[in-house]
Amino acid sequence: MKKLISTIIILSLSTLAITAQTYRMENKHLARIIQVTDGRLHTQTILNKQAQTELTPTSCDEFSLRFSIPGETENTDYILSAKDFIVTSVSPYANPERPESKGYQFQLRGKENDFSLIVYYELASNDAFCRKSLRFTSNQDILLKRVNVEAIAFEDAYQNYTLKKITARGSAQWKPGLGQPVYTTKTGTFWGIEFPAANNEVSNGQINCGYLWGQIISKNTPYTSYNSIIGVSDDVHAIDNAFYTYINKIRKCPLRLQIQYNSWFDYSRKVSKEKFIRSVEKINDELVTKRGCQPLNAYIIDDGWQDTSKEADWSDKVWTINSKFQPDFTDCFHSVQKAHSQLGLWLSPGCLFGGHPMMPRMQEYGFETLSYGMSMTGKKYMLKLEERVLELARMGISYFKFDGLFGHLNLRDFDIADNPFPSSNDERLNDSHFDEQKGYYLSAGTERLIQIFDKLNTVNPDIFIAITNGAYLSPWWLQYIDIVWLINAGDAAKGDNRTGELVYRDQIYHQIWKEENTKFPMSAIFNHEPKKTQTNETPETFRDYLYMNFSRGTGFIELYIKTDSLSPTDWDILSDGLKWARKAFPTFNNVVMHGGSPQRNEVYGYTAWTEKQGYISLHNPSEKSQSYHLKLDKALGVPETKKRFKVDSPITNIQERSLSRHYHYGDTISVTLSPKEIIILDFIR
């Protein structure tokens, strides 16, 4: 590599290279043993004490930085790793943001370059995972392209998710693979970066946990990376469980059951103050007053409240309120408060959908527009967006549905420098040749959105945030928000009947979790259901659809209903279903899908368990009867216990199905399902 500095650095005695020393960071769950050999930093061993396994690297770069020098005519990329640095000092480290985490900080200086670097390792006494981060400084401006906080190889390193479709256009083809962990399969560890837009990859056994950045770091200005994490599992066959336990620990708040009404299927953009208030009063009366449900968590005004009229002026304040509502939603707030609930809003950060009519004027205002929507990295627009949503939160808005971040179901915009095409969503940008440039935009846009989410959480620590169209399924989003959209699926489930609707949505679940091996909690999914807009079905059909829907285990239940169309029986069924969801909710954190492919008409379902309770749903979508067998064991999430489980069902006559009233751990449930039949089984210990 070309030398970046020609001056000779004379080290004082206190900063002479450390030649050989071992440092051990350890608790009851794991240990990371770090060694300095001839001045070079590297990981010697990682111990998974839970599974009694030991990870010995086959090679270890420890970290790597890829960058270029602005203004260089050759536009050469340089790569630095631990071999290019000398360790000059080591000291204990306690993270001021996490005082319980202790470890070491290693001060490094470049051998033949003008970088200085600090590597931080930290481990809390009770955590089954440890963290690492980098803080580096250059003596000249650099364009930092990629940071790999971890760069290390193991024989059993494995990349779970391998798809990479960062598409500008294409129906249901948005699969960027950002924020997915990697595993070591024989030694039971998981690896990743605590940043939603990270790329964690394995190539020839080499784990690279890092992210694209693509921004200038000014001379002598320190840059601190996001944390990497290494976590351990007590069972090498159940790493997912350990990973999700870690995700639950770092969430912005524990999973909560959010049951709410959304105005979209009731009124679409024709929603008004009067219509919305009428629905609030009707729903509260039918579900809470008459049928004893708990009050809904929120009532949401979807697309239709924003002012996009010819007179609308967003030059100073964006997302102003139209004349169908009061400027501060006074009567709407009063209505939801009477229902012992709160008010939420739909809003599109990218000015998509109902915000799209403002695009020509946004460009006139000097805001950073793209071909279809707004840039998520535009300094002027994103500042105005931040100011507005914080103002709305201070007014009392307790929920935001941020719909349209980087695009929508079939189209995405990318803010790319020197874009060779006339459009920022040109289909030719689908080519993987542009993946790095698109990745820079996704990273920068994600960072800017995170800043807004953090400030919203400061205004209201209990605020509920959903990100929908244009988002991606990274579990590390959950550090900042609550729910992520079920990607590559439409608002309304396709199908000629309820079976078709279930199969449409459940096949997306099967594709994401079974076929593509995505790691994301099903309990944190926004799936655009349940929907009830007509009365042309039997009570049994609606009931089965509703319970099967709830059995997916999402903690986010948004009612898409036409409030004036529901019959008393419909309200009865909806009420019973919501009560069942509340009863089953403690298990939702652990929900998994079982069985075959819905699209191939195979029996499938969902199941979730705690130590005290569980449930199993089964659906036979085919036109013929099918037998199904399910063993109640650890692979299904059933807790090992000698105590028996009592079985009941909210919709199924167990005696008619020849099912036992009691089951033990290890038993096999065998059942024959009639065509299109749905079974729900509740287990209580």
mmCIF file with all atom_site columns, N, CA, C and O in Angstrom, residues 10 15 63 90 155 177 219 230 236 260 271 304 397 432 447 482 500 561 569-570 572 594 613 633:
data_model
loop_
_atom_site.group_PDB
_atom_site.id
_atom_site.type_symbol
_atom_site.label_atom_id
_atom_site.label_alt_id
_atom_site.label_comp_id
_atom_site.label_asym_id
_atom_site.label_entity_id
_atom_site.label_seq_id
_atom_site.pdbx_PDB_ins_code
_atom_site.Cartn_x
_atom_site.Cartn_y
_atom_site.Cartn_z
_atom_site.occupancy
_atom_site.B_iso_or_equiv
_atom_site.pdbx_formal_charge
_atom_site.auth_seq_id
_atom_site.auth_comp_id
_atom_site.auth_asym_id
_atom_site.auth_atom_id
_atom_site.pdbx_PDB_model_num
ATOM 1  N N  . ILE A 1 10  ? 8.525   9.173   16.194 1.00 0.00 ? 10  ILE A N  1
ATOM 2  C CA . ILE A 1 10  ? 9.377   8.702   17.277 1.00 0.00 ? 10  ILE A CA 1
ATOM 3  C C  . ILE A 1 10  ? 8.494   8.467   18.489 1.00 0.00 ? 10  ILE A C  1
ATOM 4  O O  . ILE A 1 10  ? 7.880   9.402   19.015 1.00 0.00 ? 10  ILE A O  1
ATOM 5  N N  . THR A 1 15  ? 4.889   4.691   24.963 1.00 0.00 ? 15  THR A N  1
ATOM 6  C CA . THR A 1 15  ? 4.073   4.212   23.852 1.00 0.00 ? 15  THR A CA 1
ATOM 7  C C  . THR A 1 15  ? 4.808   3.201   22.989 1.00 0.00 ? 15  THR A C  1
ATOM 8  O O  . THR A 1 15  ? 4.430   2.964   21.849 1.00 0.00 ? 15  THR A O  1
ATOM 9  N N  . PHE A 1 63  ? -10.047 -6.648  12.446 1.00 0.00 ? 63  PHE A N  1
ATOM 10 C CA . PHE A 1 63  ? -10.925 -5.601  11.917 1.00 0.00 ? 63  PHE A CA 1
ATOM 11 C C  . PHE A 1 63  ? -10.364 -5.195  10.562 1.00 0.00 ? 63  PHE A C  1
ATOM 12 O O  . PHE A 1 63  ? -9.231  -5.548  10.205 1.00 0.00 ? 63  PHE A O  1
ATOM 13 N N  . VAL A 1 90  ? -2.409  -0.474  26.580 1.00 0.00 ? 90  VAL A N  1
ATOM 14 C CA . VAL A 1 90  ? -3.627  -1.200  26.943 1.00 0.00 ? 90  VAL A CA 1
ATOM 15 C C  . VAL A 1 90  ? -4.059  -0.721  28.320 1.00 0.00 ? 90  VAL A C  1
ATOM 16 O O  . VAL A 1 90  ? -3.224  -0.544  29.212 1.00 0.00 ? 90  VAL A O  1
ATOM 17 N N  . GLU A 1 155 ? -13.940 -22.336 11.125 1.00 0.00 ? 155 GLU A N  1
ATOM 18 C CA . GLU A 1 155 ? -14.330 -23.442 10.256 1.00 0.00 ? 155 GLU A CA 1
ATOM 19 C C  . GLU A 1 155 ? -15.841 -23.569 10.126 1.00 0.00 ? 155 GLU A C  1
ATOM 20 O O  . GLU A 1 155 ? -16.344 -23.993 9.084  1.00 0.00 ? 155 GLU A O  1
ATOM 21 N N  . GLY A 1 177 ? -31.169 -7.711  2.521  1.00 0.00 ? 177 GLY A N  1
ATOM 22 C CA . GLY A 1 177 ? -30.341 -8.526  3.411  1.00 0.00 ? 177 GLY A CA 1
ATOM 23 C C  . GLY A 1 177 ? -29.584 -7.748  4.457  1.00 0.00 ? 177 GLY A C  1
ATOM 24 O O  . GLY A 1 177 ? -28.607 -8.252  5.029  1.00 0.00 ? 177 GLY A O  1
ATOM 25 N N  . LYS A 1 219 ? -9.821  15.488  8.584  1.00 0.00 ? 219 LYS A N  1
ATOM 26 C CA . LYS A 1 219 ? -8.519  15.358  9.248  1.00 0.00 ? 219 LYS A CA 1
ATOM 27 C C  . LYS A 1 219 ? -8.653  15.604  10.750 1.00 0.00 ? 219 LYS A C  1
ATOM 28 O O  . LYS A 1 219 ? -9.297  16.550  11.192 1.00 0.00 ? 219 LYS A O  1
ATOM 29 N N  . ILE A 1 230 ? -20.920 -10.416 19.810 1.00 0.00 ? 230 ILE A N  1
ATOM 30 C CA . ILE A 1 230 ? -20.794 -11.868 19.751 1.00 0.00 ? 230 ILE A CA 1
ATOM 31 C C  . ILE A 1 230 ? -21.642 -12.412 20.890 1.00 0.00 ? 230 ILE A C  1
ATOM 32 O O  . ILE A 1 230 ? -21.462 -12.029 22.045 1.00 0.00 ? 230 ILE A O  1
ATOM 33 N N  . VAL A 1 236 ? -26.246 -25.682 20.320 1.00 0.00 ? 236 VAL A N  1
ATOM 34 C CA . VAL A 1 236 ? -25.793 -25.302 18.975 1.00 0.00 ? 236 VAL A CA 1
ATOM 35 C C  . VAL A 1 236 ? -26.897 -25.462 17.940 1.00 0.00 ? 236 VAL A C  1
ATOM 36 O O  . VAL A 1 236 ? -26.778 -24.953 16.820 1.00 0.00 ? 236 VAL A O  1
ATOM 37 N N  . GLN A 1 260 ? -55.162 -1.528  18.034 1.00 0.00 ? 260 GLN A N  1
ATOM 38 C CA . GLN A 1 260 ? -55.599 -0.202  17.624 1.00 0.00 ? 260 GLN A CA 1
ATOM 39 C C  . GLN A 1 260 ? -56.499 -0.275  16.390 1.00 0.00 ? 260 GLN A C  1
ATOM 40 O O  . GLN A 1 260 ? -56.531 -1.275  15.674 1.00 0.00 ? 260 GLN A O  1
ATOM 41 N N  . VAL A 1 271 ? -61.353 10.341  4.999  1.00 0.00 ? 271 VAL A N  1
ATOM 42 C CA . VAL A 1 271 ? -61.512 10.471  6.440  1.00 0.00 ? 271 VAL A CA 1
ATOM 43 C C  . VAL A 1 271 ? -61.640 11.947  6.817  1.00 0.00 ? 271 VAL A C  1
ATOM 44 O O  . VAL A 1 271 ? -61.024 12.821  6.211  1.00 0.00 ? 271 VAL A O  1
ATOM 45 N N  . GLY A 1 304 ? -54.856 11.047  4.750  1.00 0.00 ? 304 GLY A N  1
ATOM 46 C CA . GLY A 1 304 ? -56.039 11.849  4.493  1.00 0.00 ? 304 GLY A CA 1
ATOM 47 C C  . GLY A 1 304 ? -56.158 13.075  5.377  1.00 0.00 ? 304 GLY A C  1
ATOM 48 O O  . GLY A 1 304 ? -57.019 13.929  5.146  1.00 0.00 ? 304 GLY A O  1
ATOM 49 N N  . ILE A 1 397 ? -49.518 13.091  20.031 1.00 0.00 ? 397 ILE A N  1
ATOM 50 C CA . ILE A 1 397 ? -49.567 11.937  19.137 1.00 0.00 ? 397 ILE A CA 1
ATOM 51 C C  . ILE A 1 397 ? -48.680 10.838  19.727 1.00 0.00 ? 397 ILE A C  1
ATOM 52 O O  . ILE A 1 397 ? -47.477 11.032  19.921 1.00 0.00 ? 397 ILE A O  1
ATOM 53 N N  . SER A 1 432 ? -26.560 -5.205  -9.699 1.00 0.00 ? 432 SER A N  1
ATOM 54 C CA . SER A 1 432 ? -25.729 -5.277  -8.490 1.00 0.00 ? 432 SER A CA 1
ATOM 55 C C  . SER A 1 432 ? -24.479 -4.417  -8.589 1.00 0.00 ? 432 SER A C  1
ATOM 56 O O  . SER A 1 432 ? -23.829 -4.140  -7.573 1.00 0.00 ? 432 SER A O  1
ATOM 57 N N  . GLU A 1 447 ? -29.276 6.163   9.314  1.00 0.00 ? 447 GLU A N  1
ATOM 58 C CA . GLU A 1 447 ? -28.721 6.964   10.410 1.00 0.00 ? 447 GLU A CA 1
ATOM 59 C C  . GLU A 1 447 ? -29.591 8.196   10.689 1.00 0.00 ? 447 GLU A C  1
ATOM 60 O O  . GLU A 1 447 ? -29.849 8.540   11.846 1.00 0.00 ? 447 GLU A O  1
ATOM 61 N N  . ASP A 1 482 ? -40.771 -0.010  17.180 1.00 0.00 ? 482 ASP A N  1
ATOM 62 C CA . ASP A 1 482 ? -41.476 -1.167  17.728 1.00 0.00 ? 482 ASP A CA 1
ATOM 63 C C  . ASP A 1 482 ? -41.829 -2.232  16.704 1.00 0.00 ? 482 ASP A C  1
ATOM 64 O O  . ASP A 1 482 ? -41.802 -3.427  17.014 1.00 0.00 ? 482 ASP A O  1
ATOM 65 N N  . GLY A 1 500 ? -57.941 -18.097 0.796  1.00 0.00 ? 500 GLY A N  1
ATOM 66 C CA . GLY A 1 500 ? -56.988 -17.475 -0.119 1.00 0.00 ? 500 GLY A CA 1
ATOM 67 C C  . GLY A 1 500 ? -56.239 -16.326 0.525  1.00 0.00 ? 500 GLY A C  1
ATOM 68 O O  . GLY A 1 500 ? -55.028 -16.163 0.315  1.00 0.00 ? 500 GLY A O  1
ATOM 69 N N  . ILE A 1 561 ? -61.334 -2.281  9.682  1.00 0.00 ? 561 ILE A N  1
ATOM 70 C CA . ILE A 1 561 ? -62.750 -2.636  9.665  1.00 0.00 ? 561 ILE A CA 1
ATOM 71 C C  . ILE A 1 561 ? -63.581 -1.469  9.128  1.00 0.00 ? 561 ILE A C  1
ATOM 72 O O  . ILE A 1 561 ? -63.173 -0.306  9.203  1.00 0.00 ? 561 ILE A O  1
ATOM 73 N N  . THR A 1 569 ? -73.057 -10.092 15.631 1.00 0.00 ? 569 THR A N  1
ATOM 74 C CA . THR A 1 569 ? -72.274 -11.330 15.707 1.00 0.00 ? 569 THR A CA 1
ATOM 75 C C  . THR A 1 569 ? -70.816 -11.076 15.360 1.00 0.00 ? 569 THR A C  1
ATOM 76 O O  . THR A 1 569 ? -69.902 -11.650 15.983 1.00 0.00 ? 569 THR A O  1
ATOM 77 N N  . ASP A 1 570 ? -70.560 -10.222 14.365 1.00 0.00 ? 570 ASP A N  1
ATOM 78 C CA . ASP A 1 570 ? -69.187 -9.866  14.019 1.00 0.00 ? 570 ASP A CA 1
ATOM 79 C C  . ASP A 1 570 ? -68.477 -9.220  15.207 1.00 0.00 ? 570 ASP A C  1
ATOM 80 O O  . ASP A 1 570 ? -67.318 -9.542  15.506 1.00 0.00 ? 570 ASP A O  1
ATOM 81 N N  . ASP A 1 572 ? -69.212 -9.672  18.324 1.00 0.00 ? 572 ASP A N  1
ATOM 82 C CA . ASP A 1 572 ? -69.005 -10.734 19.318 1.00 0.00 ? 572 ASP A CA 1
ATOM 83 C C  . ASP A 1 572 ? -67.721 -11.506 19.020 1.00 0.00 ? 572 ASP A C  1
ATOM 84 O O  . ASP A 1 572 ? -66.892 -11.757 19.915 1.00 0.00 ? 572 ASP A O  1
ATOM 85 N N  . HIS A 1 594 ? -44.616 -23.502 11.906 1.00 0.00 ? 594 HIS A N  1
ATOM 86 C CA . HIS A 1 594 ? -44.332 -24.930 11.758 1.00 0.00 ? 594 HIS A CA 1
ATOM 87 C C  . HIS A 1 594 ? -45.077 -25.469 10.544 1.00 0.00 ? 594 HIS A C  1
ATOM 88 O O  . HIS A 1 594 ? -46.009 -24.835 10.019 1.00 0.00 ? 594 HIS A O  1
ATOM 89 N N  . GLN A 1 613 ? -47.737 -21.593 29.621 1.00 0.00 ? 613 GLN A N  1
ATOM 90 C CA . GLN A 1 613 ? -48.807 -21.719 28.641 1.00 0.00 ? 613 GLN A CA 1
ATOM 91 C C  . GLN A 1 613 ? -48.242 -21.788 27.228 1.00 0.00 ? 613 GLN A C  1
ATOM 92 O O  . GLN A 1 613 ? -47.064 -21.504 26.992 1.00 0.00 ? 613 GLN A O  1
ATOM 93 N N  . ASP A 1 633 ? -41.904 -30.801 21.640 1.00 0.00 ? 633 ASP A N  1
ATOM 94 C CA . ASP A 1 633 ? -40.540 -30.879 22.157 1.00 0.00 ? 633 ASP A CA 1
ATOM 95 C C  . ASP A 1 633 ? -39.848 -29.525 22.051 1.00 0.00 ? 633 ASP A C  1
ATOM 96 O O  . ASP A 1 633 ? -40.447 -28.521 21.647 1.00 0.00 ? 633 ASP A O  1
#
